[in-house]
Amino acid sequence: MSSIANNRLATWMLVSLFTAQTSTASAQDFNALRNKMVTEQLRNRGIKSVAVLDAMTKVERHKFVPEALIKEAYNDYPLPIGEGQTISQPYIVAFMTEALNLMPTDKVLEIGTGSGYQAAILGELVQEVFTIEIVEVLGLQATKVLTELGYENIHVRIGDGYEGWPEAAPFETIIVTCSPRKIPQPLQDQLAEGGRMIIPVGESHTQELVLITKEKGKLKRQSKLPVRFVPMKDSGGRRY
Ligand code: SAH
């Protein structure tokens, strides 16, 4: 082998070694950041469900954010994911998930797939997740990430979540991560008897996170938290 080829080989080996080392180091950094997030943002603020805390410790949130924001993935705020949409703050994801009081046998419907992060958390906790996203590029990107991570129990549909997913209904739990003014009738209908729904309702500046339970066919409503989510829109961009 010529010395030039030798040099090239040496350089290649050095570069490979460097890349391997930095990627291991950053994986460790992400683990540390994730553990810190769970302790400081979730446990210290009152999230108690061990199952929820475990799921949030396991799911690699940085895989769901745009490359340019990867270092901020575990910070205490929502992040833009493109198309004017956001991935919710970690605490809100944990709070909504805990409020649903999930059983491992539940079938969950999510409206607003976004990055797919909330769906992955749900996928860790229940048997089957059905999630709907109206913005095609986001739905496709979320499907790609969830498939790469091996979630076979999460089904993504691109469409208008206002209508729910009638073929898969009824759902023991429904989580809505975009905000309509009122609770969509199809979602009320698709909630199983004894089921729970968590949904941010209200005007664009003043919304309330509401927990709905269905008992003997009637809905009970409990206010949980003032919040601000992106609006639920129809395919023409009009707000529901
Ligand atoms: N759960 C997401 C956060 C989603 S942000 C996550 O973990 O990343 C809210 C999402 O709801 C946006 O992606 C938005 O495009 C979507 N959305 C808005 N109106 C919708 C509708 N009618 N049906 C389905 N998705 C909708």
mmCIF file of C-alpha atoms and ligand atoms in Angstrom:
data_model
loop_
_atom_site.group_PDB
_atom_site.id
_atom_site.type_symbol
_atom_site.label_atom_id
_atom_site.label_comp_id
_atom_site.label_asym_id
_atom_site.label_seq_id
_atom_site.Cartn_x
_atom_site.Cartn_y
_atom_site.Cartn_z
ATOM 1 C CA MET A 1 0.000 0.000 0.000
ATOM 2 C CA SER A 2 1.340 3.472 -0.863
ATOM 3 C CA SER A 3 2.015 5.921 1.895
ATOM 4 C CA ILE A 4 -0.796 8.169 0.601
ATOM 5 C CA ALA A 5 -3.247 5.293 0.927
ATOM 6 C CA ASN A 6 -1.812 4.550 4.352
ATOM 7 C CA ASN A 7 -2.293 8.125 5.366
ATOM 8 C CA ARG A 8 -5.859 8.094 4.124
ATOM 9 C CA LEU A 9 -6.551 4.913 6.041
ATOM 10 C CA ALA A 10 -5.054 6.388 9.192
ATOM 11 C CA THR A 11 -7.106 9.553 8.803
ATOM 12 C CA TRP A 12 -10.272 7.527 8.196
ATOM 13 C CA MET A 13 -9.623 5.412 11.281
ATOM 14 C CA LEU A 14 -9.010 8.509 13.366
ATOM 15 C CA VAL A 15 -12.199 10.145 12.124
ATOM 16 C CA SER A 16 -14.235 6.977 12.748
ATOM 17 C CA LEU A 17 -12.824 6.670 16.239
ATOM 18 C CA PHE A 18 -13.609 10.305 16.952
ATOM 19 C CA THR A 19 -17.157 10.022 15.623
ATOM 20 C CA ALA A 20 -17.786 6.838 17.609
ATOM 21 C CA GLN A 21 -16.488 8.458 20.780
ATOM 22 C CA THR A 22 -18.491 11.670 20.403
ATOM 23 C CA SER A 23 -21.707 9.795 19.659
ATOM 24 C CA THR A 24 -21.251 7.585 22.751
ATOM 25 C CA ALA A 25 -20.460 10.618 24.832
ATOM 26 C CA SER A 26 -23.558 12.473 23.631
ATOM 27 C CA ALA A 27 -25.789 9.429 24.221
ATOM 28 C CA GLN A 28 -24.548 9.472 27.821
ATOM 29 C CA ASP A 29 -25.151 13.211 28.017
ATOM 30 C CA PHE A 30 -28.714 12.734 26.799
ATOM 31 C CA ASN A 31 -29.307 10.008 29.401
ATOM 32 C CA ALA A 32 -28.065 12.349 32.122
ATOM 33 C CA LEU A 33 -30.222 15.218 30.836
ATOM 34 C CA ARG A 34 -33.255 12.927 30.681
ATOM 35 C CA ASN A 35 -32.768 11.709 34.263
ATOM 36 C CA LYS A 36 -32.372 15.297 35.427
ATOM 37 C CA MET A 37 -35.556 16.290 33.571
ATOM 38 C CA VAL A 38 -37.517 13.488 35.250
ATOM 39 C CA THR A 39 -36.277 14.426 38.731
ATOM 40 C CA GLU A 40 -36.428 18.198 38.543
ATOM 41 C CA GLN A 41 -39.317 18.898 36.187
ATOM 42 C CA LEU A 42 -41.579 15.935 36.929
ATOM 43 C CA ARG A 43 -40.983 14.222 40.285
ATOM 44 C CA ASN A 44 -40.203 17.450 42.173
ATOM 45 C CA ARG A 45 -43.357 19.055 40.766
ATOM 46 C CA GLY A 46 -45.652 16.283 41.909
ATOM 47 C CA ILE A 47 -45.826 13.673 39.136
ATOM 48 C CA LYS A 48 -46.203 10.459 41.146
ATOM 49 C CA SER A 49 -47.087 7.655 38.735
ATOM 50 C CA VAL A 50 -44.091 5.321 38.602
ATOM 51 C CA ALA A 51 -45.226 4.035 35.202
ATOM 52 C CA VAL A 52 -45.321 7.568 33.763
ATOM 53 C CA LEU A 53 -41.947 8.492 35.297
ATOM 54 C CA ASP A 54 -40.434 5.250 33.935
ATOM 55 C CA ALA A 55 -41.798 5.898 30.432
ATOM 56 C CA MET A 56 -40.408 9.442 30.439
ATOM 57 C CA THR A 57 -37.053 8.122 31.646
ATOM 58 C CA LYS A 58 -36.985 5.612 28.825
ATOM 59 C CA VAL A 59 -38.237 7.498 25.744
ATOM 60 C CA GLU A 60 -35.474 9.475 24.028
ATOM 61 C CA ARG A 61 -37.161 12.853 23.596
ATOM 62 C CA HIS A 62 -34.202 14.170 21.570
ATOM 63 C CA LYS A 63 -35.146 11.752 18.752
ATOM 64 C CA PHE A 64 -38.418 13.670 18.295
ATOM 65 C CA VAL A 65 -37.115 17.236 17.954
ATOM 66 C CA PRO A 66 -35.521 18.902 14.910
ATOM 67 C CA GLU A 67 -31.744 18.333 14.652
ATOM 68 C CA ALA A 68 -30.988 22.020 15.295
ATOM 69 C CA LEU A 69 -32.800 21.934 18.674
ATOM 70 C CA ILE A 70 -31.519 18.597 19.888
ATOM 71 C CA LYS A 71 -29.528 20.151 22.750
ATOM 72 C CA GLU A 72 -32.703 21.769 24.075
ATOM 73 C CA ALA A 73 -34.764 18.569 23.959
ATOM 74 C CA TYR A 74 -34.796 18.120 27.751
ATOM 75 C CA ASN A 75 -35.371 21.762 28.658
ATOM 76 C CA ASP A 76 -38.404 22.958 30.567
ATOM 77 C CA TYR A 77 -40.404 24.418 27.662
ATOM 78 C CA PRO A 78 -42.173 23.450 24.443
ATOM 79 C CA LEU A 79 -40.123 23.433 21.209
ATOM 80 C CA PRO A 80 -41.030 24.181 17.596
ATOM 81 C CA ILE A 81 -41.269 21.074 15.370
ATOM 82 C CA GLY A 82 -41.989 22.838 12.070
ATOM 83 C CA GLU A 83 -45.211 23.863 10.302
ATOM 84 C CA GLY A 84 -45.915 26.298 13.158
ATOM 85 C CA GLN A 85 -46.489 23.404 15.586
ATOM 86 C CA THR A 86 -44.820 22.453 18.873
ATOM 87 C CA ILE A 87 -43.829 19.474 20.990
ATOM 88 C CA SER A 88 -45.308 20.069 24.463
ATOM 89 C CA GLN A 89 -43.233 20.867 27.538
ATOM 90 C CA PRO A 90 -42.187 17.612 29.313
ATOM 91 C CA TYR A 91 -44.234 18.477 32.435
ATOM 92 C CA ILE A 92 -47.432 18.895 30.403
ATOM 93 C CA VAL A 93 -46.870 15.529 28.667
ATOM 94 C CA ALA A 94 -46.401 13.857 32.071
ATOM 95 C CA PHE A 95 -49.338 15.700 33.667
ATOM 96 C CA MET A 96 -51.785 14.762 30.894
ATOM 97 C CA THR A 97 -50.582 11.169 30.793
ATOM 98 C CA GLU A 98 -50.893 10.781 34.567
ATOM 99 C CA ALA A 99 -54.357 12.377 34.582
ATOM 100 C CA LEU A 100 -55.616 9.655 32.211
ATOM 101 C CA ASN A 101 -54.961 6.972 34.839
ATOM 102 C CA LEU A 102 -54.038 4.478 32.117
ATOM 103 C CA MET A 103 -54.461 0.711 32.378
ATOM 104 C CA PRO A 104 -52.079 -1.516 30.376
ATOM 105 C CA THR A 105 -55.064 -2.990 28.506
ATOM 106 C CA ASP A 106 -56.379 0.432 27.376
ATOM 107 C CA LYS A 107 -56.816 1.482 23.793
ATOM 108 C CA VAL A 108 -55.899 5.174 23.521
ATOM 109 C CA LEU A 109 -56.833 7.757 20.900
ATOM 110 C CA GLU A 110 -54.577 10.798 20.523
ATOM 111 C CA ILE A 111 -55.547 13.850 18.453
ATOM 112 C CA GLY A 112 -52.483 15.845 17.306
ATOM 113 C CA THR A 113 -49.571 13.443 16.723
ATOM 114 C CA GLY A 114 -47.111 16.308 16.119
ATOM 115 C CA SER A 115 -43.617 14.927 16.713
ATOM 116 C CA GLY A 116 -44.922 11.546 17.923
ATOM 117 C CA TYR A 117 -43.346 11.968 21.382
ATOM 118 C CA GLN A 118 -46.581 11.835 23.377
ATOM 119 C CA ALA A 119 -47.628 8.818 21.300
ATOM 120 C CA ALA A 120 -44.363 7.048 22.203
ATOM 121 C CA ILE A 121 -44.963 7.706 25.923
ATOM 122 C CA LEU A 122 -48.463 6.234 25.530
ATOM 123 C CA GLY A 123 -47.055 3.325 23.522
ATOM 124 C CA GLU A 124 -44.903 2.403 26.533
ATOM 125 C CA LEU A 125 -47.927 2.300 28.816
ATOM 126 C CA VAL A 126 -50.850 0.746 26.948
ATOM 127 C CA GLN A 127 -51.691 -1.987 24.495
ATOM 128 C CA GLU A 128 -52.624 0.125 21.493
ATOM 129 C CA VAL A 129 -52.372 3.768 20.473
ATOM 130 C CA PHE A 130 -54.290 5.380 17.599
ATOM 131 C CA THR A 131 -53.010 8.850 16.769
ATOM 132 C CA ILE A 132 -54.201 11.372 14.160
ATOM 133 C CA GLU A 133 -52.287 14.298 12.662
ATOM 134 C CA ILE A 134 -53.734 16.762 10.168
ATOM 135 C CA VAL A 135 -50.409 18.109 8.811
ATOM 136 C CA GLU A 136 -49.085 15.470 6.436
ATOM 137 C CA VAL A 137 -45.328 16.160 6.749
ATOM 138 C CA LEU A 138 -45.548 15.957 10.535
ATOM 139 C CA GLY A 139 -47.548 12.727 10.398
ATOM 140 C CA LEU A 140 -45.023 11.175 8.019
ATOM 141 C CA GLN A 141 -42.034 12.269 10.100
ATOM 142 C CA ALA A 142 -43.636 10.944 13.308
ATOM 143 C CA THR A 143 -44.401 7.622 11.601
ATOM 144 C CA LYS A 144 -40.764 7.354 10.513
ATOM 145 C CA VAL A 145 -39.365 7.983 14.000
ATOM 146 C CA LEU A 146 -41.876 5.683 15.715
ATOM 147 C CA THR A 147 -41.144 2.902 13.216
ATOM 148 C CA GLU A 148 -37.377 3.314 13.656
ATOM 149 C CA LEU A 149 -37.848 3.065 17.411
ATOM 150 C CA GLY A 150 -39.842 -0.148 16.947
ATOM 151 C CA TYR A 151 -43.304 0.868 18.184
ATOM 152 C CA GLU A 152 -45.600 -1.690 16.551
ATOM 153 C CA ASN A 153 -48.543 -0.797 18.797
ATOM 154 C CA ILE A 154 -48.850 2.797 17.544
ATOM 155 C CA HIS A 155 -51.027 3.508 14.502
ATOM 156 C CA VAL A 156 -50.658 6.918 12.845
ATOM 157 C CA ARG A 157 -53.339 8.339 10.548
ATOM 158 C CA ILE A 158 -53.114 11.539 8.552
ATOM 159 C CA GLY A 159 -56.464 13.303 8.689
ATOM 160 C CA ASP A 160 -58.813 15.489 10.691
ATOM 161 C CA GLY A 161 -58.884 14.316 14.291
ATOM 162 C CA TYR A 162 -62.155 16.170 14.975
ATOM 163 C CA GLU A 163 -63.899 13.119 13.539
ATOM 164 C CA GLY A 164 -61.986 10.680 15.742
ATOM 165 C CA TRP A 165 -61.271 7.128 14.522
ATOM 166 C CA PRO A 166 -64.732 5.479 14.399
ATOM 167 C CA GLU A 167 -63.522 2.063 13.146
ATOM 168 C CA ALA A 168 -61.297 1.609 16.192
ATOM 169 C CA ALA A 169 -63.777 3.051 18.768
ATOM 170 C CA PRO A 170 -64.689 2.871 21.590
ATOM 171 C CA PHE A 171 -61.570 4.110 23.408
ATOM 172 C CA GLU A 172 -61.008 3.803 27.141
ATOM 173 C CA THR A 173 -58.930 6.967 26.954
ATOM 174 C CA ILE A 174 -58.641 9.958 24.631
ATOM 175 C CA ILE A 175 -55.929 12.634 24.753
ATOM 176 C CA VAL A 176 -56.215 15.794 22.691
ATOM 177 C CA THR A 177 -53.056 17.876 22.236
ATOM 178 C CA CYS A 178 -54.507 20.705 20.143
ATOM 179 C CA SER A 179 -57.238 22.993 21.383
ATOM 180 C CA PRO A 180 -60.839 23.285 20.110
ATOM 181 C CA ARG A 181 -63.359 25.761 21.552
ATOM 182 C CA LYS A 182 -65.688 22.915 22.504
ATOM 183 C CA ILE A 183 -65.303 19.181 22.964
ATOM 184 C CA PRO A 184 -65.915 17.583 19.535
ATOM 185 C CA GLN A 185 -69.103 15.479 19.533
ATOM 186 C CA PRO A 186 -67.469 12.529 17.679
ATOM 187 C CA LEU A 187 -64.846 12.275 20.456
ATOM 188 C CA GLN A 188 -67.562 12.293 23.123
ATOM 189 C CA ASP A 189 -69.334 9.505 21.253
ATOM 190 C CA GLN A 190 -66.163 7.429 20.803
ATOM 191 C CA LEU A 191 -65.254 7.514 24.509
ATOM 192 C CA ALA A 192 -66.056 4.174 26.179
ATOM 193 C CA GLU A 193 -68.325 3.901 29.209
ATOM 194 C CA GLY A 194 -66.119 4.567 32.254
ATOM 195 C CA GLY A 195 -63.582 6.204 29.925
ATOM 196 C CA ARG A 196 -61.385 9.289 30.488
ATOM 197 C CA MET A 197 -60.546 12.132 28.120
ATOM 198 C CA ILE A 198 -58.018 14.941 28.694
ATOM 199 C CA ILE A 199 -58.448 17.966 26.433
ATOM 200 C CA PRO A 200 -57.474 21.673 26.374
ATOM 201 C CA VAL A 201 -60.619 23.690 25.598
ATOM 202 C CA GLY A 202 -61.280 27.381 25.192
ATOM 203 C CA GLU A 203 -60.259 30.411 23.180
ATOM 204 C CA SER A 204 -56.755 30.698 21.757
ATOM 205 C CA HIS A 205 -55.424 32.778 24.679
ATOM 206 C CA THR A 206 -57.376 31.264 27.582
ATOM 207 C CA GLN A 207 -57.660 27.513 27.593
ATOM 208 C CA GLU A 208 -58.276 25.046 30.341
ATOM 209 C CA LEU A 209 -57.073 21.495 30.524
ATOM 210 C CA VAL A 210 -60.209 19.518 31.301
ATOM 211 C CA LEU A 211 -60.590 15.906 32.418
ATOM 212 C CA ILE A 212 -63.791 14.311 31.153
ATOM 213 C CA THR A 213 -65.162 11.050 32.492
ATOM 214 C CA LYS A 214 -68.087 9.143 31.034
ATOM 215 C CA GLU A 215 -70.388 7.599 33.599
ATOM 216 C CA LYS A 216 -73.690 5.967 32.622
ATOM 217 C CA GLY A 217 -73.497 7.728 29.282
ATOM 218 C CA LYS A 218 -73.075 11.169 30.870
ATOM 219 C CA LEU A 219 -69.958 13.331 30.780
ATOM 220 C CA LYS A 220 -68.477 14.736 33.986
ATOM 221 C CA ARG A 221 -66.062 17.635 33.653
ATOM 222 C CA GLN A 222 -63.184 18.558 35.933
ATOM 223 C CA SER A 223 -60.892 21.561 35.364
ATOM 224 C CA LYS A 224 -57.233 20.782 35.882
ATOM 225 C CA LEU A 225 -54.869 23.504 34.718
ATOM 226 C CA PRO A 226 -54.751 26.720 32.659
ATOM 227 C CA VAL A 227 -52.787 25.935 29.476
ATOM 228 C CA ARG A 228 -51.949 27.194 26.009
ATOM 229 C CA PHE A 229 -51.978 24.698 23.148
ATOM 230 C CA VAL A 230 -51.942 25.206 19.395
ATOM 231 C CA PRO A 231 -55.495 25.383 17.988
ATOM 232 C CA MET A 232 -57.376 22.406 16.548
ATOM 233 C CA LYS A 233 -58.033 23.272 12.904
ATOM 234 C CA ASP A 234 -59.978 21.768 10.032
ATOM 235 C CA SER A 235 -58.424 20.959 6.648
ATOM 236 C CA GLY A 236 -59.190 24.518 5.465
ATOM 237 C CA GLY A 237 -57.197 25.980 8.375
ATOM 238 C CA ARG A 238 -60.270 27.180 10.292
ATOM 239 C CA ARG A 239 -60.276 26.807 14.025
ATOM 240 C CA TYR A 240 -62.742 24.397 15.611
HETATM 241 N N1 SAH B 1 -48.623 15.525 20.853
HETATM 242 C C1 SAH B 1 -47.632 16.251 20.092
HETATM 243 C C2 SAH B 1 -47.790 17.756 20.213
HETATM 244 C C3 SAH B 1 -48.687 18.197 19.169
HETATM 245 S S1 SAH B 1 -48.928 19.885 18.850
HETATM 246 C C4 SAH B 1 -46.228 15.832 20.412
HETATM 247 O O1 SAH B 1 -46.034 14.997 21.309
HETATM 248 O O2 SAH B 1 -45.310 16.313 19.745
HETATM 249 C C5 SAH B 1 -50.565 19.730 18.211
HETATM 250 C C6 SAH B 1 -50.703 19.037 16.885
HETATM 251 O O3 SAH B 1 -52.092 18.968 16.582
HETATM 252 C C7 SAH B 1 -50.034 19.775 15.730
HETATM 253 O O4 SAH B 1 -49.103 18.934 15.112
HETATM 254 C C8 SAH B 1 -51.216 20.092 14.794
HETATM 255 O O5 SAH B 1 -50.883 20.014 13.428
HETATM 256 C C9 SAH B 1 -52.229 19.024 15.176
HETATM 257 N N2 SAH B 1 -53.622 19.315 14.827
HETATM 258 C C10 SAH B 1 -54.274 20.501 14.799
HETATM 259 N N3 SAH B 1 -55.547 20.334 14.416
HETATM 260 C C11 SAH B 1 -55.722 18.996 14.191
HETATM 261 C C12 SAH B 1 -56.819 18.191 13.767
HETATM 262 N N4 SAH B 1 -58.017 18.709 13.465
HETATM 263 N N5 SAH B 1 -56.622 16.856 13.662
HETATM 264 C C13 SAH B 1 -55.411 16.296 13.942
HETATM 265 N N6 SAH B 1 -54.346 17.007 14.330
HETATM 266 C C14 SAH B 1 -54.496 18.339 14.463
#
